[in-house]
Structures are given as C-alpha cells and as structure tokens.
Amino acid sequence: MTTPSSGDLRFPDAVVHFGVFFQGVNHSTIWSDPRSGSQMAHSTFVQLVRTAERGLFDAFFLGEGLRLREQRGRIHDLDVVGRPDALTELATLAGLTTHIGLVATQNTTYNDPADLARRLASLDVLSGGRAAWNVVTTDNAWTGENFRRGGHLDHADRYERAERFVRTAQRVWDSWDGERYTPVEVRDGFFDVEFTPTVPRSPQQHPVLFQAGDSPAGRDFATRTADVVFSRHGTDHADALAFADDIRRRTVAAGRPEGDVLVLPGTQIVVADNEAEVEEKARWVLEQQVTPATALSLVGQVWGEDLSHLDPDGPLPAHDPVISVVDGTRGAHRTGADAVALAQRWRAEAEEGKFSLRELVLHHSSERGFAGTASQLADDLTHWVRTGASDGFNITPYLVPSGLDDVVDQLVPALQDRGAYPTEYVGTTLREHLGLRAPLTRR
Amino acid sequence: MTTPLHLFLDVDGGGWHPAAWRWSRSTPDEVFSPGRLRGFAVTAQAQGLTGLTFEDSPLPDARNPVGHLDAVQRAAFLAGTTEAVGLLPVAATTYSEPFHVAAQIASLDHSSAGRAGWIATTSPAAVARSVDLPVAPDPAGELADVVHAVRSLWDSWEDDAVVRDVATGRYVDRDRLHHVDVDTGRWSVKGPLTVPRSPQGHAVVVVREEDLRHRADRSTADVVLSGDAGARRALGGPLVVLDVEVVLDTDAHAATDRLAALDATAPAPDRGRIRWAGSGQALAAWLTDLTGVVDGVRLHAAVLDEDLRTLLRTTVPALRAARVLRPPLPGATLRSTLGLERPANRYATGPALVTTGGDPR
C-alpha cells in the first residue's frame, strides 16, 4: 500500500472516473464459476449496465473483434467467445439507462466513414448525448477475410487512414447547423466520398473519442484527435505515471492544453472483506482465469504447436519453438515476438523460480490490477488519480454479470468518503461526466 | 378461425408524405426524439400490432427532409423496452459489409429475445459515392448474394456451440462453429460470425418485391413487401405484406382535404404503393376484406402525429373486435407470430435439431 506524501499530489482535488469494460473475448472472465451468467443474454448486459449506473460510472464500454481467434487453423475454444455487435447492443442499453456513457469499439479499417459516423451519431442522438467511439485499427489480412476490402494496409498507413477516417466523421457530425446539412466531400488519397449527411447533432455535439493504441504512432494519433486514452497501464503506478506523463507531453506538443486528454487504463479490481482474505481471493481469481488448459494453450502459442498433451504441473518443453515469430494474425497479445528468445527467457525464469509450466504462466498473469479491502483500494486509487498516474479506470469484471457489485457497493462509497468520487451525475452527457471541453473541431 | 392479418406500421420521420414534417409541426429535434420513438413502440405493442418497421436511407430524401437516424440503431433502442412487437429495420445490401449486417441483425434478435426482422433493400447508385465503392451492376443479384451470405453467417454457430464444459476447460465446441467461405468474386466472407446463433436462428428476412431478382425467390425472403394485392398467388412461397400509404379523416379534416393540402405543400412521389384515403372505419372494413388475400399489411401514415391517432382510436379497435388481428404474445418470437419455421442449421453436425414438420426452407 502506498502512503502518499502531500508533495506527490499534483492534482489534489482529482476524482476517480470509472468505466466498465465488458471485454467479451478473453480469459479474464471466469465462465466456469456457478455464479457466471450467459455472455450473450440481454439480461446480463442490463444487470451490468444498471449496476454501473447505480455506481455513477461514467461509461459502459464494449470491445470488438471481427474474427474469432484461432490457433494453427483451429478456433480457440477455452475462453469466452461470442458477443453482440457493439453499436447495436449499446443502442438497446441506451433505451434502458439515463446517464451512463456508451462506448463502442469500432474499427476504421473495415468500416466506411460515412456509414460509421452516421451510426455513431444515431446512438448519440438516441442516448441524449452519451455515445463514444473507441477508435481501433486492424491491419491483418486474416481479419480482412471477412470484409470486402481485405487486409491491405501496412502498419503506418492504418493510422494515417484512421486519422483521415476520424476527420471525415467529424465533418459529418459538423454538417448540421440546426437548419440544413452541408454536403461533405472528401478526396484525400484515402477516401473519395461525396454525400449529404442526414443525422442531426446530439446534446454533446460529437460522440466522445477514445483511442487505445500504445505505440508512439498510436499515442500521437490519440493526442491529436482523441478525448480519452484507454491504456494497458493499469497495474503498476510508476509505469502508469510514466505513460500518463508521456501522454500529457504529447498533448501539449499537439497544441492542446495538458489535461485535454484523459487517461483511463483498463484494470481488474478484486475487493475482499478483510486483509486476511485479499491474497487468498486474488489467488483464487487468478487460478480460475488461468486454468491448466489455458496455461498449456498460452505456452503452445509461443512454441507454435499443440501442447495440450503436456502436464501443466510439469516443466516447460525442453525443445525450442517450431516457429521463429509468435503468429501475428491470431489476436494473441504476444503477437510478433521472437518465439525462440521468449521461450529461452521463460525457461530461465522457470528454472530460477522453480516454476512448473502453469506456475510460470500464473506468475506472468498475476499483475493485472488491484486487490485489497475497499478501504485500501480507495486509498490506492485516490493516490493514483491525485498523483496523475491516471484519471480513473476501466474495470473489467472477472465475473459476469455480478462482478461489479462489490465495486459499486463497497469501493464507491469508500471513495466518496474520501471526497474522491462524485456523489451524483452532474450532467446528462458523457462529455459532461468526463469534464471534457467541446469537440476539437467546435472550439 | 379466420386467418389473422398481420399489421405493421412504419415509423420513419414525420410520415410518408414529404410535407409531413411541416404538418406535424415538429421541430427537427422532436422528430428525432427518442421519447417520441418509444411512444410509437409502446402504443403499437399495446394495440396488438405485429411489428414496427424502420425505413431508412443514408441519403437525403424528399419524404423526410430533416434526415434519418440509422434504422438498426432505432430498432435496437426499442428492443429492451418492448416485449411482443416485432422490430424490422432496413439494412441495405448493395454497398454494405455482409459481416457487419449479419452481426447487427443477429444482435438485435438477441436483445429483443427473437423479435428481429431485417428489411433487406438495394441502394441507389448515389450511395456508392458516399462509401467510395464502384456502382453495382446488378443490385438485385447483390441482394440475393448478401442475404445468402448473411444467412450462412447466422448458421455459422450451431445452436449448442457454447458448451461450458468445466471438466475439459472448453467454453465452446469448435466442431460446432463453421467457416462459411462465401465468395462471390466481388467480395468474400470467411466466418464464423462473432455473434452466436440468435433466438430465431435467422431473423425474419423481408424483401421488397421490386428488389427480388425473381418473383418467387423462395430462398431469399421470408416475407415480401408488395404494392400489389394479387402478389401472393404470383409469389407462392414467402408471406406477402401489402404496402399501403394511408391518409385518414381526423376530427377536424376529411382525408381527401388533408391529402390535397399536403400535396399543395409538396407533391408526393409515386412509390408503387397503394394509397388509401378515407375514414378509420372504412380502412378497417377494407383491411378486413384483405384477410386471406394477403398475409399482412404495412401502413405508412401520411403524418404520423395525426394519422396514428385515428388509426389507433378507430381502425385498430375495429380490427381487433372483428378478430382480424391476432396480437403477438409477450415472449413469442416474430417467426412464431408469423407462423414461420425456425430454420434448421445448414451446418448442423450433431443430433438433428427438432423441427415441427412443414417445409423448412
């Protein structure tokens, strides 16, 4: 537990912003527990979003994947898989909620700006100004096989396309002046479009823009165009602070005020009733997430072969991987890594720590967020936002749909006791909840 | 027992007449208001209508000069706050990504517990410019191909693909997930869909008669929207729903006077639909005569705010009293309300799905 000195607190009045990230496809959702509900049932989404709204969360966030994950030509079968189309589900949730923001992850590679801007604007109007777009890109031909334009962009071009895509969308959103629409014509080498939009502007003018890229190009893209960065730096304070400082530096370099881009890392929060239970509960969560089969599968991704016949409590394979690079088209988070070097490093770590195969994977998976009593967590999260390590968190519940209950019932009141969390929604739009200024093109 | 007549209502913009938005005196904000949309849905459901349709176009159109919100988004917005009425948005096929359309409509079917329909339409060539694609030479052929691809994607998960087998650690049975491998030469889709098979298996696929390549294209449409009351005999297979533009007497004005006044503001184009003007009772009598002739009627109100009042006060109660309407039951799927089979899965590998006879397409 960190005990901050007041000198560390660069933002002494900062409050914690919470979002819920319904990930959908991952091995962090414990589907094997008897308390685990359907990942697709409408009631699951309703229970989660209503819990989040009761807890005054800023946003409910849906991920997107446009092809089911595979390994070596076979569909990955161990994790939760299958989810609704993000914008369609969020439109339904807009009809059942009144305040919470609704964030749709949508890809710029396999959509058209005229069409996507229109659907996002429709959600924004239907929700009374609560829509947001998490802008993501994909460049692999494997996902592209589901779409008419395929996977034709290299890495550099996909951010260029993404930025031009967003600019085109902004022109669509700006085309209605309350009386008439201005025709949009874009001929920029990426897009060659010409049409007159038909959707009016919402109370927050534009959907809020989230961006999730972590590379230097992704960070620059975010600080030039986005309102919020959704990062992976949600576990280690020093790492998060370095990331947030980098975002602030790039924001200023992009000609914007320092605090113009919020940083909301994804994280997991395990709340325990007392200190004795904290470690036990965190360990239980971890072991449910990384089952023996999942451990074998994760190691098999690096070795490039099916290792499901191995003993998860035995050693790592003695031979080197049969691949040189971890496959770049299957959505694994180690995509593109040097497989042989990674395997050698893992074997050295396992030898030093006397880890079995599964213990090594558990060791690598153990740092995915926060665990503590509500009081400890409230201190810790308050410290994070007041030292500038983040502006809040996107929480991935490890159980669905009940996984937010303890956060809302225990952690939120503890944060409120510290003056570090709102006690009511101050506005009705997501832009207001996040304290954001007008859209970039409307200032 | 008489054959029921399924009643649908379109709820796009101010109404079918291009002058509607002036007459409804709604500001653009009011036309787009989520509360207004919800009001239509709650009323239509309470009155026993089979479904709401959501016309759409990404381009400006004369009928609705203030614009449109996306139809799938509007339908989805109502899915959680209704229990019985069908929700049938337009999603065009000509320049769409079939994968996205399949995911959107399947998601609507999940969130509405099986009340989704899909009005698959062709798009005018002008849409090609807005999405930066070449003009399609054969929109009707494209529609048939897209519907085929979408139906294949809807089957790409077998109904029981999610097994949650704790003993082996498997969440899904990968043998019950299928690549669809559709390739038309112009586009291809690999699959499987990212959305599991939905409650109806396939949402109810609705096609306008003019968008069908062949008049009796059994494999494409479950329901055909037609402007011709004789279409059912000609089409044979699918259900036929007659598209009717209505102008009704209100307390203050006769229908014919209203239509003349609307036309004087902005002349209405001929969309190949029957146009009907008169009293609410006369409409009920005419619709009653249509039972057995067509399977359903879709009404387009000239001015939604005005004509809907007459429709709901007069026409619908008369139809209900005559037992012409058979209101959908809460929890029923749109397919079961319409008497349509739940389609068998083309990829089914396991024990055969239970079907209840008939001729599944």
XYZ file of C-alpha atoms in Angstrom, chain A residues 5-437:
433
model
C 3.000 12.471 0.922
C 1.118 15.620 0.066
C 4.021 16.829 -2.082
C 3.320 13.997 -4.553
C -0.186 15.173 -5.174
C -0.087 17.180 -8.341
C -3.871 17.020 -8.635
C -5.098 17.208 -5.019
C -8.766 17.625 -5.964
C -8.896 14.930 -8.634
C -11.702 12.386 -8.523
C -11.696 8.818 -9.805
C -13.565 8.152 -13.064
C -14.864 4.629 -13.536
C -15.900 2.807 -16.656
C -16.783 -0.825 -17.066
C -15.117 -2.698 -19.890
C -17.200 -5.651 -20.989
C -14.441 -7.447 -22.762
C -16.381 -10.347 -24.172
C -13.487 -12.355 -25.563
C -10.651 -13.125 -23.177
C -9.607 -15.496 -20.448
C -10.144 -12.986 -17.645
C -13.883 -13.712 -17.418
C -14.357 -16.738 -15.173
C -17.084 -18.585 -17.060
C -16.675 -21.817 -15.108
C -17.969 -20.396 -11.818
C -21.573 -21.264 -10.888
C -22.264 -17.543 -10.464
C -21.247 -16.882 -14.057
C -24.158 -15.996 -16.341
C -24.584 -16.008 -20.095
C -22.172 -13.814 -22.038
C -24.861 -13.069 -24.620
C -28.139 -12.866 -22.720
C -29.674 -9.446 -22.779
C -30.272 -9.721 -19.020
C -26.500 -9.942 -18.482
C -25.893 -6.603 -20.164
C -28.837 -4.998 -18.407
C -27.685 -6.129 -14.966
C -24.134 -4.907 -15.550
C -25.048 -1.535 -17.021
C -27.621 -0.859 -14.317
C -25.123 -1.733 -11.598
C -22.602 0.594 -13.208
C -25.139 3.387 -13.487
C -26.133 2.893 -9.854
C -22.420 3.306 -9.075
C -22.293 6.563 -11.070
C -19.868 5.110 -13.597
C -19.059 7.415 -16.487
C -19.222 4.771 -19.158
C -20.084 1.250 -20.238
C -17.561 0.069 -22.743
C -17.876 -2.742 -25.309
C -14.945 -4.301 -27.128
C -14.981 -5.598 -30.666
C -13.347 -8.423 -32.549
C -14.106 -9.104 -36.184
C -12.925 -12.679 -36.433
C -12.943 -15.493 -33.902
C -9.478 -16.308 -32.626
C -7.750 -19.363 -33.973
C -4.557 -21.218 -33.295
C -2.976 -23.233 -36.055
C -6.199 -23.154 -38.065
C -8.462 -24.248 -35.231
C -10.865 -21.983 -33.394
C -9.703 -21.238 -29.864
C -12.157 -22.987 -27.588
C -11.082 -22.297 -23.992
C -12.200 -18.718 -23.412
C -15.430 -16.815 -23.507
C -16.209 -16.188 -27.174
C -19.141 -14.573 -28.955
C -20.516 -11.129 -28.323
C -23.115 -8.775 -29.731
C -22.338 -6.059 -32.243
C -21.230 -3.172 -30.035
C -23.293 -0.331 -31.501
C -26.446 -2.421 -31.715
C -26.181 -3.601 -28.105
C -25.403 -0.108 -26.869
C -28.476 1.289 -28.645
C -30.558 -1.204 -26.683
C -28.843 -0.182 -23.454
C -29.446 3.481 -24.333
C -33.155 2.712 -24.093
C -32.750 1.274 -20.598
C -30.449 3.834 -18.980
C -30.457 7.580 -18.437
C -26.953 8.785 -17.639
C -24.165 6.324 -18.251
C -21.933 6.829 -21.303
C -21.953 4.133 -24.001
C -18.622 3.418 -25.656
C -18.430 1.339 -28.832
C -15.149 -0.039 -30.082
C -15.268 0.326 -33.869
C -12.632 -0.387 -36.432
C -11.515 2.144 -39.047
C -10.060 -0.464 -41.376
C -13.257 -2.415 -42.063
C -15.813 0.392 -41.921
C -16.675 3.349 -44.137
C -16.585 6.781 -42.528
C -19.916 7.965 -43.949
C -21.708 4.890 -42.648
C -19.969 4.571 -39.279
C -20.243 8.287 -38.493
C -23.964 8.054 -39.146
C -24.453 5.063 -36.862
C -22.411 6.661 -34.079
C -24.365 9.904 -34.431
C -27.603 7.922 -34.282
C -26.553 6.350 -30.981
C -25.538 9.776 -29.744
C -28.961 11.276 -30.519
C -30.897 8.265 -29.188
C -28.939 8.323 -25.930
C -29.230 12.072 -25.462
C -25.500 12.670 -25.897
C -23.939 9.644 -24.202
C -22.143 7.940 -27.092
C -18.433 7.414 -27.509
C -16.283 5.733 -30.122
C -13.193 3.772 -29.189
C -11.206 4.108 -32.408
C -9.222 0.989 -33.253
C -7.383 -0.201 -36.323
C -6.511 -3.636 -37.670
C -4.069 -4.417 -40.389
C -4.102 -8.162 -40.728
C -5.359 -9.945 -43.799
C -6.694 -12.706 -41.598
C -9.401 -10.432 -40.118
C -9.763 -8.809 -43.544
C -11.004 -12.101 -44.993
C -14.391 -11.230 -43.513
C -14.582 -7.908 -45.398
C -14.661 -6.763 -48.971
C -11.568 -4.592 -48.654
C -9.449 -7.319 -47.071
C -6.273 -6.579 -45.175
C -4.432 -4.246 -47.487
C -2.906 -1.681 -45.126
C 0.529 -1.727 -43.587
C 1.041 -0.502 -40.041
C 1.961 3.111 -40.852
C -0.902 3.573 -43.289
C -3.502 2.266 -40.926
C -3.000 5.209 -38.520
C -2.988 7.626 -41.434
C -6.234 6.092 -42.636
C -7.621 6.137 -39.084
C -6.871 9.825 -38.671
C -8.418 10.729 -42.005
C -11.361 8.488 -41.177
C -11.918 10.378 -37.912
C -11.621 13.743 -39.677
C -14.230 12.667 -42.201
C -16.523 11.533 -39.389
C -16.079 14.886 -37.654
C -17.128 16.643 -40.845
C -20.257 14.505 -40.942
C -21.058 15.436 -37.338
C -20.407 19.114 -38.058
C -22.561 19.213 -41.157
C -25.862 20.021 -39.407
C -26.214 23.630 -38.290
C -29.728 23.286 -36.917
C -31.368 24.185 -40.227
C -29.524 22.478 -43.035
C -26.816 19.976 -43.814
C -23.611 20.965 -45.551
C -22.557 18.389 -48.154
C -19.387 16.521 -47.249
C -16.817 15.988 -49.949
C -13.516 14.302 -49.085
C -10.808 13.441 -51.633
C -7.635 12.914 -49.666
C -5.987 9.892 -51.220
C -7.575 7.589 -48.624
C -11.199 8.457 -49.108
C -13.101 9.631 -52.120
C -16.557 10.300 -50.734
C -19.299 12.756 -51.535
C -22.659 12.892 -49.834
C -25.036 14.941 -47.744
C -25.402 13.696 -44.166
C -28.831 13.164 -42.623
C -28.297 12.932 -38.876
C -28.569 15.917 -36.545
C -26.220 16.791 -33.733
C -26.612 15.439 -30.206
C -26.553 17.415 -26.944
C -22.809 16.710 -26.618
C -22.252 17.705 -30.287
C -19.933 14.812 -31.158
C -19.527 11.332 -29.713
C -16.564 11.310 -27.303
C -13.458 9.810 -28.916
C -11.478 7.090 -27.165
C -8.264 5.682 -28.570
C -6.417 2.593 -27.413
C -3.156 2.386 -29.375
C 0.001 2.182 -27.265
C 2.761 2.562 -29.875
C 4.354 6.007 -30.390
C 2.233 6.412 -33.543
C -0.866 5.406 -31.595
C -0.085 7.869 -28.806
C 0.442 10.700 -31.274
C -2.782 9.836 -33.036
C -4.605 9.864 -29.697
C -3.216 13.193 -28.552
C -4.002 14.820 -31.897
C -7.569 13.556 -32.154
C -8.982 11.801 -29.075
C -10.602 12.838 -25.798
C -9.618 9.755 -23.802
C -6.797 7.227 -23.993
C -7.738 3.718 -22.979
C -4.392 2.259 -21.925
C -2.998 -1.018 -20.683
C -1.068 0.748 -17.914
C -3.465 -0.032 -15.086
C -1.435 -2.065 -12.600
C 1.933 -0.568 -11.756
C 1.917 3.026 -10.513
C 5.346 4.023 -11.824
C 4.608 2.560 -15.240
C 1.218 4.304 -15.339
C 2.687 7.636 -14.270
C 5.348 7.448 -16.990
C 2.664 6.683 -19.556
C 0.360 9.487 -18.381
C 3.259 11.963 -18.365
C 4.107 10.936 -21.900
C 0.501 11.481 -22.967
C 0.494 14.928 -21.308
C 3.750 15.821 -23.079
C 2.409 14.695 -26.448
C -0.893 16.513 -25.826
C 0.949 19.787 -25.308
C 3.102 19.073 -28.364
C -0.115 18.646 -30.349
C -1.089 22.179 -29.342
C -3.674 21.218 -26.752
C -3.854 22.017 -23.017
C -2.060 19.469 -20.831
C -5.158 17.883 -19.325
C -7.144 17.773 -22.549
C -6.769 14.012 -22.982
C -7.880 11.796 -20.118
C -6.052 8.547 -19.357
C -8.278 5.652 -18.338
C -6.346 2.368 -18.150
C -8.065 -0.960 -18.179
C -7.721 -2.845 -14.927
C -9.164 -5.543 -12.708
C -10.312 -4.873 -9.146
C -10.629 -7.619 -6.544
C -12.406 -6.422 -3.406
C -12.057 -8.555 -0.249
C -13.827 -8.138 3.066
C -10.683 -8.063 5.202
C -6.925 -8.106 4.834
C -6.641 -11.823 5.511
C -8.830 -12.576 2.504
C -7.161 -10.276 -0.002
C -4.364 -12.538 -1.105
C -6.496 -15.657 -0.986
C -9.207 -14.102 -3.153
C -6.743 -12.658 -5.662
C -5.080 -16.066 -5.959
C -8.463 -17.740 -6.471
C -9.343 -15.308 -9.255
C -6.004 -15.881 -10.949
C -6.231 -19.655 -10.798
C -9.750 -19.610 -12.194
C -8.596 -17.385 -15.048
C -5.506 -19.393 -15.920
C -6.787 -22.947 -15.947
C -4.373 -25.790 -16.700
C -5.753 -25.934 -20.258
C -5.313 -22.172 -20.690
C -1.723 -22.344 -19.420
C -0.936 -25.069 -21.965
C -2.616 -23.067 -24.699
C -0.697 -19.875 -23.912
C 2.621 -21.727 -23.903
C 1.562 -23.514 -27.104
C 1.100 -20.123 -28.819
C 4.754 -19.331 -28.173
C 6.023 -22.799 -29.137
C 3.812 -22.865 -32.232
C 2.435 -26.330 -31.583
C -0.308 -28.100 -29.737
C 0.977 -28.773 -26.220
C -2.325 -29.882 -24.714
C -0.887 -33.358 -24.069
C 1.741 -31.981 -21.648
C 1.421 -31.974 -17.860
C 0.656 -28.385 -16.814
C 2.316 -29.089 -13.471
C 5.452 -30.317 -15.225
C 8.259 -28.321 -16.863
C 8.170 -26.172 -19.989
C 9.028 -28.039 -23.203
C 12.774 -28.761 -23.372
C 12.960 -28.134 -27.133
C 12.867 -24.758 -28.866
C 9.686 -23.434 -30.531
C 8.952 -24.726 -34.007
C 8.206 -21.138 -35.087
C 10.503 -18.115 -35.130
C 7.838 -15.442 -34.563
C 4.668 -15.695 -32.467
C 1.878 -15.733 -35.035
C 0.809 -12.241 -35.958
C -2.709 -12.926 -37.146
C -4.476 -14.648 -34.321
C -5.050 -11.952 -31.761
C -2.533 -13.242 -29.214
C -1.093 -10.408 -27.164
C 2.485 -11.610 -27.708
C 1.952 -11.288 -31.433
C 5.154 -10.664 -33.345
C 7.549 -11.596 -30.518
C 10.709 -13.594 -31.216
C 9.459 -17.032 -30.174
C 12.845 -18.652 -29.557
C 14.139 -15.787 -27.430
C 10.894 -15.642 -25.465
C 10.995 -19.404 -24.837
C 14.589 -19.230 -23.642
C 13.733 -16.380 -21.285
C 10.768 -18.298 -19.899
C 12.841 -21.431 -19.351
C 15.422 -19.387 -17.450
C 12.718 -17.797 -15.304
C 11.121 -21.164 -14.614
C 14.451 -22.646 -13.568
C 15.261 -19.759 -11.281
C 11.832 -19.645 -9.662
C 11.399 -23.436 -9.727
C 8.104 -22.875 -11.590
C 6.092 -25.543 -13.311
C 4.648 -24.635 -16.711
C 1.398 -23.439 -15.186
C 3.114 -21.645 -12.300
C 5.168 -19.661 -14.794
C 2.040 -18.580 -16.667
C 0.332 -17.702 -13.374
C 3.414 -15.690 -12.417
C 3.198 -13.719 -15.679
C -0.548 -13.203 -15.325
C -0.539 -12.122 -11.704
C -0.227 -8.407 -12.290
C -3.463 -7.407 -13.868
C -4.870 -4.863 -11.450
C -5.717 -4.159 -7.844
C -6.645 -6.340 -4.889
C -7.484 -5.103 -1.417
C -10.171 -4.196 1.044
C -12.480 -1.393 -0.026
C -10.626 0.973 2.275
C -7.171 0.017 0.945
C -8.354 0.232 -2.628
C -9.967 3.630 -2.076
C -6.677 4.970 -0.723
C -4.726 3.449 -3.569
C -6.977 4.623 -6.409
C -7.236 8.100 -4.903
C -3.448 8.192 -4.817
C -3.309 7.192 -8.492
C -5.517 9.990 -9.747
C -4.089 12.637 -7.414
C -0.508 11.873 -8.402
C -1.505 11.978 -12.070
C -0.935 8.299 -12.895
C -4.403 8.136 -14.451
C -7.758 9.896 -14.431
C -9.590 6.743 -13.450
C -10.046 3.168 -14.581
C -11.932 0.954 -16.982
C -12.780 -2.048 -14.879
C -13.005 -5.492 -16.451
C -15.153 -7.592 -14.139
C -13.803 -11.097 -13.669
C -17.322 -12.396 -13.134
C -20.305 -11.570 -15.343
C -22.882 -10.237 -14.589
C -22.362 -9.850 -10.820
C -18.703 -8.795 -10.936
C -19.287 -5.087 -10.377
C -21.456 -5.480 -7.305
C -18.680 -5.221 -4.709
C -17.034 -2.319 -6.528
C -20.284 -0.359 -6.523
C -21.473 -1.406 -3.071
C -18.145 -1.191 -1.214
C -15.430 0.647 -3.131
C -17.527 3.529 -4.478
C -18.801 4.559 -1.016
C -15.233 4.363 0.355
C -14.046 6.658 -2.437
C -16.945 9.011 -1.788
C -15.979 9.134 1.916
C -12.575 10.424 0.782
C -14.107 13.059 -1.494
C -12.545 11.264 -4.431
C -15.690 10.177 -6.265
C -18.833 12.008 -7.396
C -21.980 11.613 -5.323
C -24.297 12.267 -8.256
C -24.170 12.688 -12.008
C -23.581 16.387 -12.561
C -24.794 16.370 -16.160
C -26.531 14.110 -18.638
C -23.889 13.717 -21.357
C -20.719 11.652 -21.297
C -18.740 14.763 -22.210
C -20.063 16.396 -19.028
C -19.312 13.344 -16.848
C -15.694 13.359 -18.026
C -15.314 17.126 -17.714
C -14.369 17.402 -21.384
C -14.408 20.570 -23.404
